[in-house]
């Protein structure tokens, strides 16, 4: 069934790569073991090293930063937009220095960053744009799929994402010049991919690299998810829209704020969050909902205020919008098996919270 191959780059890995390339119109896609490792590959391909600076939001997952810190680069965190919680494109240019090597936008909740502006800054300053599209699989910006806009990008198929393989990811390579080296880095720094294609008669160590490719078992699981991509997306949209509709009255009364998606973006219903009036309300709502049988979680502790962020020289007070919104954000349950009755319970708990608050 797996075509006699359990290690990576067999039939199912190829099917996944090709499916992703075709569906999203990407130059080259290679499955990886995670979005984290795909981003690490991007950092190697971008030749990021000590003395370089990388511009990114602080309101993101640790892997966005780690991939570049691992190569010795310094992170320049930029504040987010209050409406989408994406990196504020109007603040990027001021963060560019002669040491800047790349801009790393992260598409929060599958809502695209203002990519025309970001790509233009990249072009004018000769910087790479590397998308953290972990949450942006199957979402678009002005009709183009996220992950295909920057020179390099990373997708995640972690179990918390829309299309899953437990752990898993992909690197998207949108410029020809990176393809050959990407294949080598992904195969432990060897030219094994060329060997399999019969382009060389033996394979050997030619560059740095690691084991960034998943096994065929992972790829087979993922391929089954990709075959159902439209079904999965439709279900997630229904969940998202139901929350949005049911919670609209609370937003109208200015009790909370719902997600915003600019007209030029089509998101993928990756997650549903609410912004509470204060951090105190957010922290009180969590046990209030738990007492009604609803588990809710939040993210992210802004990277610049985290223990590691401090260690690398960042501090509180640097990014006012991030620091204001991150502690007020709450994620609502949003997964394929979620029933309408579950959602009703979530909405009722939130309504009851605001009734009790008055
Ligand atoms: C999930 C996520 C990652 C990490 O993905 P893995 O596949 O678990 O490595 C990176 N960045 C963002 C923004 C994410 O949401």
Short mmCIF file of C-alpha atoms and ligand atoms in Angstrom, two decimals:
data_model
loop_
_atom_site.label_atom_id
_atom_site.label_comp_id
_atom_site.label_asym_id
_atom_site.label_seq_id
_atom_site.Cartn_x
_atom_site.Cartn_y
_atom_site.Cartn_z
CA UNK A 1 0.00 0.00 0.00
CA UNK A 2 2.90 2.34 0.74
CA UNK A 3 4.62 1.20 -2.47
CA UNK A 4 7.23 -0.79 -0.57
CA UNK A 5 8.73 2.29 1.08
CA UNK A 6 8.39 3.44 4.67
CA UNK A 7 11.20 6.01 4.73
CA UNK A 8 10.61 9.44 3.23
CA UNK A 9 10.18 10.60 -0.35
CA UNK A 10 8.13 7.65 -1.55
CA UNK A 11 4.83 7.66 -3.38
CA UNK A 12 2.77 9.48 -0.75
CA UNK A 13 5.30 12.22 -0.09
CA UNK A 14 5.42 12.88 -3.83
CA UNK A 15 1.62 12.91 -4.00
CA UNK A 16 1.43 15.43 -1.16
CA UNK A 17 4.12 17.65 -2.67
CA UNK A 18 2.39 17.64 -6.04
CA UNK A 19 -1.07 18.18 -4.57
CA UNK A 20 0.16 21.22 -2.64
CA UNK A 21 2.06 22.60 -5.64
CA UNK A 22 -0.92 22.26 -7.94
CA UNK A 23 -3.64 23.40 -5.55
CA UNK A 24 -1.76 26.48 -4.32
CA UNK A 25 0.19 27.21 -7.50
CA UNK A 26 3.54 26.94 -5.69
CA UNK A 27 6.84 26.62 -7.53
CA UNK A 28 8.11 23.77 -5.31
CA UNK A 29 6.80 22.12 -2.14
CA UNK A 30 8.71 19.59 -0.03
CA UNK A 31 7.15 17.90 2.98
CA UNK A 32 9.09 18.32 6.21
CA UNK A 33 8.75 16.90 9.71
CA UNK A 34 7.16 20.16 10.93
CA UNK A 35 6.68 23.84 10.23
CA UNK A 36 9.46 24.39 12.75
CA UNK A 37 11.96 22.40 10.68
CA UNK A 38 10.68 23.97 7.45
CA UNK A 39 11.43 27.40 8.95
CA UNK A 40 14.88 26.18 10.02
CA UNK A 41 15.49 25.16 6.42
CA UNK A 42 14.38 28.63 5.28
CA UNK A 43 16.91 30.20 7.66
CA UNK A 44 19.72 28.02 6.25
CA UNK A 45 18.68 28.72 2.64
CA UNK A 46 18.58 32.45 3.39
CA UNK A 47 22.18 32.14 4.65
CA UNK A 48 21.25 33.79 7.90
CA UNK A 49 24.11 34.03 10.38
CA UNK A 50 25.61 36.02 13.26
CA UNK A 51 25.41 39.75 12.63
CA UNK A 52 22.13 39.49 10.72
CA UNK A 53 18.80 40.86 11.88
CA UNK A 54 15.40 39.35 11.16
CA UNK A 55 12.17 41.36 11.35
CA UNK A 56 9.08 39.57 12.69
CA UNK A 57 6.14 40.01 15.06
CA UNK A 58 6.48 39.19 18.75
CA UNK A 59 2.89 37.92 18.73
CA UNK A 60 3.72 34.56 17.19
CA UNK A 61 4.76 31.00 18.02
CA UNK A 62 8.31 30.42 19.27
CA UNK A 63 9.39 28.57 16.12
CA UNK A 64 9.16 31.73 14.01
CA UNK A 65 12.01 33.20 16.07
CA UNK A 66 13.92 30.06 17.07
CA UNK A 67 14.77 29.10 13.51
CA UNK A 68 16.76 32.32 13.13
CA UNK A 69 18.13 32.52 16.69
CA UNK A 70 19.56 29.03 16.07
CA UNK A 71 21.66 30.51 13.25
CA UNK A 72 22.95 33.32 15.47
CA UNK A 73 20.75 36.13 14.14
CA UNK A 74 19.23 38.94 16.18
CA UNK A 75 15.46 39.36 16.16
CA UNK A 76 13.86 42.75 15.58
CA UNK A 77 10.31 42.46 16.87
CA UNK A 78 7.69 44.72 15.29
CA UNK A 79 4.29 45.55 16.79
CA UNK A 80 1.00 44.21 15.40
CA UNK A 81 -2.07 45.82 13.84
CA UNK A 82 -4.98 46.13 16.27
CA UNK A 83 -7.48 44.80 13.69
CA UNK A 84 -5.89 41.57 12.37
CA UNK A 85 -3.16 41.07 15.02
CA UNK A 86 -0.72 40.64 12.12
CA UNK A 87 2.64 42.41 11.97
CA UNK A 88 1.97 46.13 11.34
CA UNK A 89 3.35 46.72 7.86
CA UNK A 90 3.65 50.46 8.48
CA UNK A 91 6.28 49.84 11.19
CA UNK A 92 8.53 47.49 9.22
CA UNK A 93 10.57 49.99 7.25
CA UNK A 94 11.72 51.79 10.41
CA UNK A 95 13.08 48.47 11.71
CA UNK A 96 15.25 47.84 8.63
CA UNK A 97 19.01 48.33 9.17
CA UNK A 98 22.05 47.48 7.02
CA UNK A 99 22.16 44.16 8.94
CA UNK A 100 18.60 43.12 8.08
CA UNK A 101 18.45 39.89 6.13
CA UNK A 102 14.78 38.93 6.04
CA UNK A 103 11.23 39.90 6.97
CA UNK A 104 9.15 37.08 8.42
CA UNK A 105 5.41 37.81 8.38
CA UNK A 106 3.16 35.35 10.20
CA UNK A 107 -0.43 35.09 8.93
CA UNK A 108 -2.34 34.97 12.20
CA UNK A 109 -5.50 32.84 12.16
CA UNK A 110 -5.04 32.33 8.42
CA UNK A 111 -5.69 36.03 7.75
CA UNK A 112 -3.02 37.36 5.40
CA UNK A 113 -0.59 40.09 6.37
CA UNK A 114 -0.56 43.19 4.10
CA UNK A 115 1.71 41.37 1.66
CA UNK A 116 1.94 43.92 -1.18
CA UNK A 117 3.46 46.42 1.23
CA UNK A 118 5.75 43.82 2.83
CA UNK A 119 6.96 42.44 -0.52
CA UNK A 120 7.60 45.98 -1.74
CA UNK A 121 9.75 46.76 1.32
CA UNK A 122 11.60 43.48 0.73
CA UNK A 123 12.28 44.38 -2.91
CA UNK A 124 13.41 47.93 -2.20
CA UNK A 125 15.81 46.86 0.57
CA UNK A 126 16.92 43.61 -1.04
CA UNK A 127 15.51 41.48 1.79
CA UNK A 128 13.99 38.04 1.62
CA UNK A 129 10.37 37.64 2.67
CA UNK A 130 9.87 34.32 4.46
CA UNK A 131 6.24 33.58 5.31
CA UNK A 132 5.34 31.70 8.45
CA UNK A 133 2.20 30.29 6.85
CA UNK A 134 1.75 27.62 9.54
CA UNK A 135 -1.85 28.78 10.04
CA UNK A 136 -2.41 29.95 6.48
CA UNK A 137 -2.75 26.74 4.48
CA UNK A 138 -5.55 27.18 1.89
CA UNK A 139 -6.07 30.88 2.67
CA UNK A 140 -5.54 33.65 0.12
CA UNK A 141 -4.42 37.26 -0.28
CA UNK A 142 -5.77 39.04 -3.39
CA UNK A 143 -6.51 35.65 -4.89
CA UNK A 144 -3.04 34.17 -4.30
CA UNK A 145 -2.46 31.42 -1.76
CA UNK A 146 -0.51 32.18 1.40
CA UNK A 147 2.88 30.52 1.29
CA UNK A 148 3.35 31.40 -2.39
CA UNK A 149 3.94 35.13 -1.90
CA UNK A 150 7.37 35.29 -0.25
CA UNK A 151 10.53 33.72 -1.67
CA UNK A 152 10.34 30.96 0.97
CA UNK A 153 7.52 29.81 3.26
CA UNK A 154 6.55 27.20 5.80
CA UNK A 155 3.28 25.29 6.36
CA UNK A 156 2.29 23.24 9.40
CA UNK A 157 0.32 20.00 9.50
CA UNK A 158 0.51 19.72 13.29
CA UNK A 159 -2.60 18.22 14.85
CA UNK A 160 -3.76 21.68 15.95
CA UNK A 161 -3.90 22.97 12.36
CA UNK A 162 -6.50 22.59 9.58
CA UNK A 163 -4.95 19.66 7.66
CA UNK A 164 -3.02 17.34 9.90
CA UNK A 165 -0.57 14.46 10.11
CA UNK A 166 0.09 14.60 13.86
CA UNK A 167 3.41 16.33 13.39
CA UNK A 168 4.26 17.58 9.93
CA UNK A 169 4.96 20.53 7.71
CA UNK A 170 6.24 21.68 4.35
CA UNK A 171 8.68 24.17 2.92
CA UNK A 172 7.44 26.18 -0.06
CA UNK A 173 10.15 27.37 -2.41
CA UNK A 174 8.99 30.07 -4.77
CA UNK A 175 12.37 30.89 -6.33
CA UNK A 176 14.17 28.46 -8.58
CA UNK A 177 17.61 29.35 -7.15
CA UNK A 178 16.78 27.76 -3.77
CA UNK A 179 15.37 24.43 -4.97
CA UNK A 180 18.50 22.32 -5.42
CA UNK A 181 20.03 23.40 -2.11
CA UNK A 182 16.72 22.84 -0.31
CA UNK A 183 16.67 19.21 -1.49
CA UNK A 184 20.22 18.75 -0.21
CA UNK A 185 19.68 20.38 3.21
CA UNK A 186 16.53 18.31 3.70
CA UNK A 187 18.43 15.07 2.94
CA UNK A 188 21.14 15.47 5.61
CA UNK A 189 23.33 17.59 3.37
CA UNK A 190 23.58 14.92 0.67
CA UNK A 191 22.67 14.86 -3.00
CA UNK A 192 20.48 11.80 -2.45
CA UNK A 193 17.49 13.40 -4.23
CA UNK A 194 19.59 13.67 -7.40
CA UNK A 195 20.70 10.06 -6.92
CA UNK A 196 17.07 8.87 -6.72
CA UNK A 197 16.34 10.74 -9.93
CA UNK A 198 19.34 9.06 -11.57
CA UNK A 199 21.15 12.36 -12.09
CA UNK A 200 24.27 11.15 -10.22
CA UNK A 201 25.58 7.58 -9.83
CA UNK A 202 26.26 7.83 -6.07
CA UNK A 203 25.28 10.22 -3.34
CA UNK A 204 27.56 11.93 -0.86
CA UNK A 205 27.96 14.76 1.66
CA UNK A 206 27.87 18.08 -0.18
CA UNK A 207 26.50 20.69 2.29
CA UNK A 208 25.18 21.18 5.82
CA UNK A 209 21.78 19.68 6.46
CA UNK A 210 19.66 17.50 8.68
CA UNK A 211 16.89 14.93 8.50
CA UNK A 212 13.96 17.16 7.62
CA UNK A 213 11.79 14.69 5.70
CA UNK A 214 8.86 12.79 7.20
CA UNK A 215 8.26 9.06 6.81
CA UNK A 216 5.79 7.71 4.26
CA UNK A 217 3.36 6.82 7.08
CA UNK A 218 3.02 10.51 7.93
CA UNK A 219 2.69 11.44 4.28
CA UNK A 220 -0.01 8.80 3.67
CA UNK A 221 -2.00 10.15 6.61
CA UNK A 222 -1.60 13.70 5.32
CA UNK A 223 -2.62 12.77 1.79
CA UNK A 224 -5.92 11.40 3.07
CA UNK A 225 -6.49 14.78 4.77
CA UNK A 226 -5.63 16.70 1.60
CA UNK A 227 -8.12 14.60 -0.38
CA UNK A 228 -10.76 15.85 2.07
CA UNK A 229 -9.47 19.44 2.12
CA UNK A 230 -12.68 20.98 0.79
CA UNK A 231 -14.86 19.04 3.24
CA UNK A 232 -12.60 20.07 6.13
CA UNK A 233 -12.58 23.70 5.04
CA UNK A 234 -16.36 23.86 4.61
CA UNK A 235 -16.89 22.42 8.09
CA UNK A 236 -14.45 24.90 9.65
CA UNK A 237 -16.16 27.77 7.87
CA UNK A 238 -19.53 26.67 9.23
CA UNK A 239 -18.07 26.60 12.76
CA UNK A 240 -16.45 30.01 12.31
CA UNK A 241 -19.56 31.64 10.86
CA UNK A 242 -21.82 30.24 13.57
CA UNK A 243 -19.63 31.72 16.32
CA UNK A 244 -19.44 35.03 14.46
CA UNK A 245 -23.22 35.15 14.06
CA UNK A 246 -24.02 34.09 17.64
CA UNK A 247 -21.49 36.48 19.21
CA UNK A 248 -22.28 39.49 17.01
CA UNK A 249 -24.79 40.93 19.52
CA UNK A 250 -22.05 40.98 22.19
CA UNK A 251 -19.76 42.84 19.81
CA UNK A 252 -22.58 45.26 18.93
CA UNK A 253 -22.91 46.07 22.63
CA UNK A 254 -19.11 46.51 22.78
CA UNK A 255 -18.64 43.72 25.32
CA UNK A 256 -16.03 41.95 23.21
CA UNK A 257 -14.34 42.09 19.83
CA UNK A 258 -14.54 39.46 17.09
CA UNK A 259 -11.90 38.56 14.46
CA UNK A 260 -11.45 40.93 11.52
CA UNK A 261 -10.57 39.90 7.97
CA UNK A 262 -9.72 42.59 5.37
CA UNK A 263 -11.73 42.31 2.10
CA UNK A 264 -8.69 41.32 0.02
CA UNK A 265 -8.09 38.28 2.26
CA UNK A 266 -9.91 34.94 2.35
CA UNK A 267 -9.06 33.19 5.59
CA UNK A 268 -9.30 29.46 6.25
CA UNK A 269 -11.25 29.47 9.54
CA UNK A 270 -8.13 28.20 11.28
CA UNK A 271 -9.12 29.54 14.67
CA UNK A 272 -11.77 31.68 16.33
CA UNK A 273 -10.76 34.16 18.99
CA UNK A 274 -12.42 36.89 21.01
CA UNK A 275 -10.80 39.99 22.48
CA UNK A 276 -12.08 40.72 25.98
CA UNK A 277 -12.41 44.28 27.35
CA UNK A 278 -9.54 43.78 29.80
CA UNK A 279 -6.89 41.17 30.70
CA UNK A 280 -8.69 40.76 34.01
CA UNK A 281 -11.89 39.76 32.18
CA UNK A 282 -9.97 37.26 30.06
CA UNK A 283 -8.43 35.68 33.14
CA UNK A 284 -11.81 35.50 34.92
CA UNK A 285 -13.65 34.11 31.90
CA UNK A 286 -11.39 31.04 31.65
CA UNK A 287 -12.42 29.47 35.02
CA UNK A 288 -15.99 30.74 34.50
CA UNK A 289 -16.19 28.71 31.31
CA UNK A 290 -14.34 25.73 32.81
CA UNK A 291 -17.04 25.59 35.51
CA UNK A 292 -19.57 25.24 32.66
CA UNK A 293 -17.60 22.43 31.03
CA UNK A 294 -15.88 24.54 28.37
CA UNK A 295 -12.10 24.38 28.10
CA UNK A 296 -10.62 27.50 26.55
CA UNK A 297 -7.01 28.43 25.95
CA UNK A 298 -5.10 31.48 24.86
CA UNK A 299 -1.84 32.32 23.12
CA UNK A 300 0.75 33.84 22.73
CA UNK A 301 2.88 35.15 25.55
CA UNK A 302 4.59 37.82 23.39
CA UNK A 303 8.06 36.54 22.57
CA UNK A 304 9.78 39.77 23.62
CA UNK A 305 8.38 39.39 27.17
CA UNK A 306 9.18 35.66 27.47
CA UNK A 307 12.17 34.40 29.49
CA UNK A 308 14.10 33.67 26.28
CA UNK A 309 13.07 37.01 24.79
CA UNK A 310 14.55 38.77 27.82
CA UNK A 311 17.70 36.67 27.60
CA UNK A 312 18.26 37.92 24.05
CA UNK A 313 17.81 41.53 25.12
CA UNK A 314 14.12 42.39 24.76
CA UNK A 315 11.85 43.85 27.41
CA UNK A 316 8.29 44.89 28.26
CA UNK A 317 6.99 48.17 26.94
CA UNK A 318 8.54 47.80 23.50
CA UNK A 319 5.36 46.89 21.64
CA UNK A 320 2.23 48.59 23.01
CA UNK A 321 -0.44 46.98 20.78
CA UNK A 322 0.97 43.47 21.29
CA UNK A 323 1.14 44.00 25.05
CA UNK A 324 -2.40 45.37 25.16
CA UNK A 325 -4.11 42.69 23.05
CA UNK A 326 -2.23 39.44 23.83
CA UNK A 327 -3.47 39.28 27.46
CA UNK A 328 -7.07 39.99 26.36
CA UNK A 329 -7.28 37.27 23.72
CA UNK A 330 -9.13 34.01 24.18
CA UNK A 331 -9.43 31.16 21.66
CA UNK A 332 -12.74 29.34 21.43
CA UNK A 333 -12.93 25.61 20.69
CA UNK A 334 -12.63 25.20 16.91
CA UNK A 335 -12.07 21.73 15.50
CA UNK A 336 -13.60 19.46 12.89
CA UNK A 337 -15.71 17.31 15.24
CA UNK A 338 -17.22 20.30 17.07
CA UNK A 339 -21.04 20.15 17.15
CA UNK A 340 -23.45 23.07 17.03
CA UNK A 341 -24.66 22.11 20.52
CA UNK A 342 -21.04 22.42 21.77
CA UNK A 343 -20.84 25.87 20.22
CA UNK A 344 -24.14 26.86 21.85
CA UNK A 345 -22.67 25.89 25.21
CA UNK A 346 -19.60 28.06 24.54
CA UNK A 347 -21.69 31.05 23.48
CA UNK A 348 -24.08 30.71 26.43
CA UNK A 349 -21.16 30.61 28.86
CA UNK A 350 -19.77 33.84 27.40
CA UNK A 351 -23.19 35.51 27.53
CA UNK A 352 -23.60 34.45 31.15
CA UNK A 353 -20.21 35.88 31.97
CA UNK A 354 -21.18 39.31 30.72
CA UNK A 355 -24.55 39.11 32.52
CA UNK A 356 -22.76 38.27 35.78
CA UNK A 357 -20.31 41.09 35.23
CA UNK A 358 -22.90 43.87 35.31
C1 LIG B 1 1.87 25.82 14.71
C2 LIG B 1 2.78 26.93 14.38
C3 LIG B 1 4.15 26.72 14.14
C4 LIG B 1 4.83 25.42 14.37
O1 LIG B 1 4.34 24.37 13.62
P1 LIG B 1 4.92 22.91 13.86
O2 LIG B 1 4.47 22.18 12.64
O3 LIG B 1 4.30 22.40 15.12
O4 LIG B 1 6.38 23.00 13.95
C5 LIG B 1 4.92 27.80 13.74
N1 LIG B 1 4.40 29.02 13.61
C6 LIG B 1 3.10 29.26 13.85
C7 LIG B 1 2.57 30.64 13.67
C8 LIG B 1 2.24 28.23 14.25
O5 LIG B 1 0.96 28.50 14.50
#
